[in-house]
Amino acid sequence: DQQVKQNSPSLSVQEGRISILNCDYTNSMFDYFLWYKKYPAEGPTFLISISSIKDKNEDGRFTVFLNKSAKHLSLHIVPSQPGDSAVYFCAASLYTGKLIFGQGTTLQVKP
Amino acid sequence: DAGVTQSPTHLIKTRGQQVTLRCSPKSGHDTVSWYQQALGQGPQFIFQYYEEEERQRGNFPDRFSGHQFPNYSSELNVNALLLGDSALYLCASSRGTVSYEQYFGPGTRLTVT
């Protein structure tokens, strides 16, 4: 039972444009949602999070939007930079510190 | 400030053998969680250790066991290795058991032949 899904395995955008990564979840009890970025040969790095009681959180070029009615969240990166090329994981927490991850989306930002 | 460290980096084992992976948490962190990441998948939660006890467990068989030491470092043991155990094993540390802010190590790549 995949509670967190990232349906797009890959995304390619031009440098300077917006990157939008999507994530869907099934469990309405999740209390926190997070985005992690992963480069090859490194562990996932925390990027940004959002509490289930909010609908938007912004940190520099990164903004996460949460639509609870649709059980959907998205990560917007504006403007996209070549250094943003990585695998992005969406994750959800169930009040327990246990993170449930999606399958990941590989973002390629072309110069 | 040292982050999460894991050893070894890579490991090759034969089916049926046993393996031990090690993790040192980030300074100031007392909780260690272990995740398994199969190729092309997201990390899957194995278990979490706090105060030297297993606090939570994911959907993994008893072949997977762990330990936490008084200095908060941790070991993951896998017995009777199967080909399907080949994966990247990630350790994450945090302050407390309910913290969602987890810091990951670089992982140990285990290959079972």
Coordinates of C-alpha atoms in Angstrom, one line a residue:
Chain A
D1 CA 0.0 0.0 0.0
Q2 CA 1.8 3.1 -1.3
Q3 CA 0.6 5.9 1.0
V4 CA 2.8 8.5 -0.7
K5 CA 3.1 8.6 -4.5
Q6 CA 5.1 10.6 -6.9
N7 CA 3.7 9.7 -10.3
S8 CA 6.3 11.5 -12.4
P9 CA 9.6 9.6 -12.5
S10 CA 11.4 12.5 -14.2
L11 CA 11.1 16.1 -15.1
S12 CA 13.2 18.3 -17.4
V13 CA 13.1 22.1 -17.3
Q14 CA 15.2 24.9 -18.7
E15 CA 17.4 27.0 -16.4
G16 CA 15.5 30.0 -15.1
R17 CA 12.1 28.5 -15.5
I18 CA 9.8 27.1 -12.8
S19 CA 10.1 23.4 -11.7
I20 CA 6.9 21.9 -10.2
L21 CA 7.2 18.5 -8.5
N22 CA 4.0 16.8 -7.4
C23 CA 3.1 14.3 -4.7
D24 CA -0.1 12.6 -3.7
Y25 CA -0.9 10.9 -0.4
T26 CA -3.7 8.7 0.9
N27 CA -3.6 9.1 4.7
S28 CA -5.4 12.2 6.0
M29 CA -3.7 11.7 9.4
F30 CA -0.2 12.7 8.2
D31 CA 0.9 15.7 10.3
Y32 CA 4.0 16.9 8.4
F33 CA 5.1 16.7 4.8
L34 CA 8.7 17.1 3.7
W35 CA 10.8 17.4 0.6
Y36 CA 14.2 15.9 0.4
K37 CA 16.8 16.3 -2.3
K38 CA 19.3 13.5 -3.1
Y39 CA 22.5 13.7 -5.2
P40 CA 24.2 10.4 -6.3
A41 CA 26.4 8.9 -3.6
E42 CA 24.9 11.1 -0.9
G43 CA 22.1 10.7 1.6
P44 CA 18.8 12.6 1.2
T45 CA 19.1 16.3 2.3
F46 CA 16.2 18.0 4.0
L47 CA 14.9 20.8 1.8
I48 CA 11.6 22.2 3.1
S49 CA 8.6 21.1 5.1
I50 CA 5.0 22.0 5.8
S51 CA 2.7 21.3 8.6
S52 CA -0.7 19.8 7.9
I53 CA -2.4 22.9 9.3
K54 CA -0.8 25.2 6.7
D55 CA -1.3 25.4 3.0
K56 CA 2.0 27.1 1.9
N57 CA 5.5 27.4 3.1
E58 CA 8.2 29.4 1.4
D59 CA 12.0 29.3 1.7
G60 CA 13.9 31.3 -0.8
R61 CA 13.5 29.8 -4.2
F62 CA 11.5 26.8 -2.8
T63 CA 7.8 26.9 -2.0
V64 CA 5.7 23.9 -0.9
F65 CA 1.9 24.0 -1.4
L66 CA -0.5 21.7 0.4
N67 CA -4.0 20.9 -0.8
K68 CA -5.6 18.8 1.9
S69 CA -8.9 18.3 0.2
A70 CA -7.1 16.8 -2.8
K71 CA -4.4 15.1 -0.6
H72 CA -1.8 16.7 -2.9
L73 CA 1.3 18.7 -2.3
S74 CA 3.7 20.3 -4.7
L75 CA 7.2 21.8 -4.6
H76 CA 7.9 24.8 -6.7
I77 CA 11.4 25.9 -7.5
V78 CA 11.8 29.4 -9.0
P79 CA 14.1 30.1 -10.8
S80 CA 15.5 26.6 -11.5
Q81 CA 19.2 26.3 -11.6
P82 CA 21.5 23.5 -13.0
G83 CA 22.6 22.7 -9.4
D84 CA 19.0 21.8 -8.6
S85 CA 19.4 18.7 -10.8
A86 CA 18.8 15.8 -8.4
V87 CA 16.3 13.2 -7.2
Y88 CA 13.5 14.8 -5.1
F89 CA 11.6 12.8 -2.6
C90 CA 8.3 13.7 -1.0
A91 CA 7.8 12.3 2.5
A92 CA 5.1 12.3 5.1
S93 CA 5.2 11.9 8.9
L94 CA 2.5 10.3 11.1
Y95 CA 3.2 12.0 14.4
T96 CA 5.7 9.3 15.1
G97 CA 9.0 10.4 13.5
K98 CA 8.6 7.6 11.0
L99 CA 8.9 9.0 7.5
I100 CA 7.0 7.5 4.6
F101 CA 8.6 8.3 1.2
G102 CA 7.4 8.5 -2.3
Q103 CA 9.3 6.9 -5.1
G104 CA 11.2 10.1 -6.1
T105 CA 11.3 12.4 -9.2
T106 CA 14.5 13.0 -11.0
L107 CA 14.8 16.7 -11.9
Q108 CA 17.1 17.8 -14.7
V109 CA 17.6 21.5 -15.2
K110 CA 19.2 22.3 -18.5
P111 CA 21.5 25.3 -18.9
Chain B
D1 CA 29.9 19.8 13.2
A2 CA 30.1 16.2 12.1
G3 CA 27.0 15.0 10.3
V4 CA 25.7 11.4 10.2
T5 CA 28.4 9.0 9.3
Q6 CA 27.9 5.4 8.1
S7 CA 30.3 2.5 7.5
P8 CA 31.2 0.7 5.4
T9 CA 30.4 2.6 2.2
H10 CA 30.0 -0.5 0.1
L11 CA 29.7 -4.2 1.0
I12 CA 29.3 -7.4 -1.0
K13 CA 28.0 -10.5 0.7
T14 CA 26.8 -13.9 -0.4
R15 CA 23.3 -15.2 0.0
G16 CA 22.8 -16.7 3.5
Q17 CA 25.5 -14.7 5.2
Q18 CA 25.0 -12.1 7.9
V19 CA 26.0 -8.4 7.7
T20 CA 26.4 -5.5 10.2
L21 CA 26.1 -1.9 9.2
R22 CA 27.1 1.0 11.5
C23 CA 25.9 4.5 12.0
S24 CA 27.1 7.5 14.1
P25 CA 24.4 10.2 14.5
K26 CA 24.8 13.9 14.1
S27 CA 26.2 15.6 17.2
G28 CA 23.4 16.4 19.7
H29 CA 21.0 13.8 18.2
D30 CA 19.8 10.8 20.3
T31 CA 17.5 8.9 17.9
V32 CA 18.6 6.8 15.0
S33 CA 16.3 5.4 12.3
W34 CA 17.2 3.0 9.6
Y35 CA 15.8 3.0 6.0
Q36 CA 16.2 0.6 3.1
Q37 CA 16.3 2.2 -0.4
A38 CA 15.9 -0.3 -3.3
L39 CA 16.9 0.8 -6.7
G40 CA 14.4 3.2 -8.2
Q41 CA 12.4 3.4 -5.0
G42 CA 12.1 5.8 -2.1
P43 CA 13.6 4.9 1.3
Q44 CA 11.5 2.5 3.4
F45 CA 11.5 2.7 7.2
I46 CA 13.0 -0.3 8.9
F47 CA 13.1 0.7 12.6
Q48 CA 14.0 3.4 15.0
Y49 CA 16.2 3.3 18.1
Y50 CA 16.0 5.6 21.1
E51 CA 17.5 5.1 24.6
E52 CA 19.0 1.9 23.4
E53 CA 15.6 0.4 22.6
E54 CA 13.7 -0.3 19.4
R55 CA 10.8 2.2 19.5
Q56 CA 9.1 1.7 16.1
R57 CA 9.4 -0.9 13.4
G58 CA 8.4 -1.0 9.8
N59 CA 7.2 -4.0 7.7
F60 CA 10.5 -5.9 7.8
P61 CA 11.1 -9.5 8.9
D62 CA 12.9 -10.4 12.1
R63 CA 16.1 -11.1 10.1
F64 CA 16.5 -7.4 10.4
S65 CA 17.6 -6.4 13.9
G66 CA 19.5 -3.5 15.4
H67 CA 21.2 -2.1 18.4
Q68 CA 21.9 1.3 19.9
F69 CA 24.8 2.1 22.1
P70 CA 25.1 4.5 25.0
N71 CA 26.9 7.0 22.8
Y72 CA 23.8 6.9 20.5
S73 CA 25.6 5.2 17.6
S74 CA 23.7 2.3 16.1
E75 CA 24.1 -1.0 14.2
L76 CA 21.8 -2.7 11.7
N77 CA 22.2 -6.5 11.4
V78 CA 20.7 -8.6 8.7
N79 CA 20.8 -12.4 9.0
A80 CA 20.3 -15.0 6.3
L81 CA 20.8 -12.5 3.5
L82 CA 18.6 -12.8 0.4
L83 CA 19.2 -11.4 -3.0
G84 CA 16.3 -9.0 -2.4
D85 CA 18.2 -7.4 0.5
S86 CA 20.5 -5.7 -2.0
A87 CA 19.9 -2.0 -1.5
L88 CA 21.2 1.3 -0.1
Y89 CA 20.8 1.3 3.6
L90 CA 20.4 4.8 5.1
C91 CA 20.7 5.9 8.6
A92 CA 19.0 9.0 9.8
S93 CA 19.3 10.8 13.2
S94 CA 17.1 13.2 15.0
R95 CA 16.4 14.8 18.4
G96 CA 13.7 12.7 20.0
T97 CA 11.5 10.0 18.5
V98 CA 8.8 12.2 17.0
S99 CA 11.0 14.7 15.2
Y100 CA 10.3 14.8 11.5
E101 CA 13.6 16.7 11.0
Q102 CA 15.9 13.8 10.2
Y103 CA 19.4 14.1 8.9
F104 CA 20.6 11.3 6.7
G105 CA 24.0 9.7 6.2
P106 CA 25.4 8.8 2.8
G107 CA 24.3 5.2 3.1
T108 CA 25.9 1.8 2.8
R109 CA 25.5 0.0 -0.5
L110 CA 24.9 -3.7 0.1
T111 CA 25.1 -6.1 -2.7
V112 CA 24.0 -9.7 -2.1
T113 CA 25.2 -12.3 -4.7

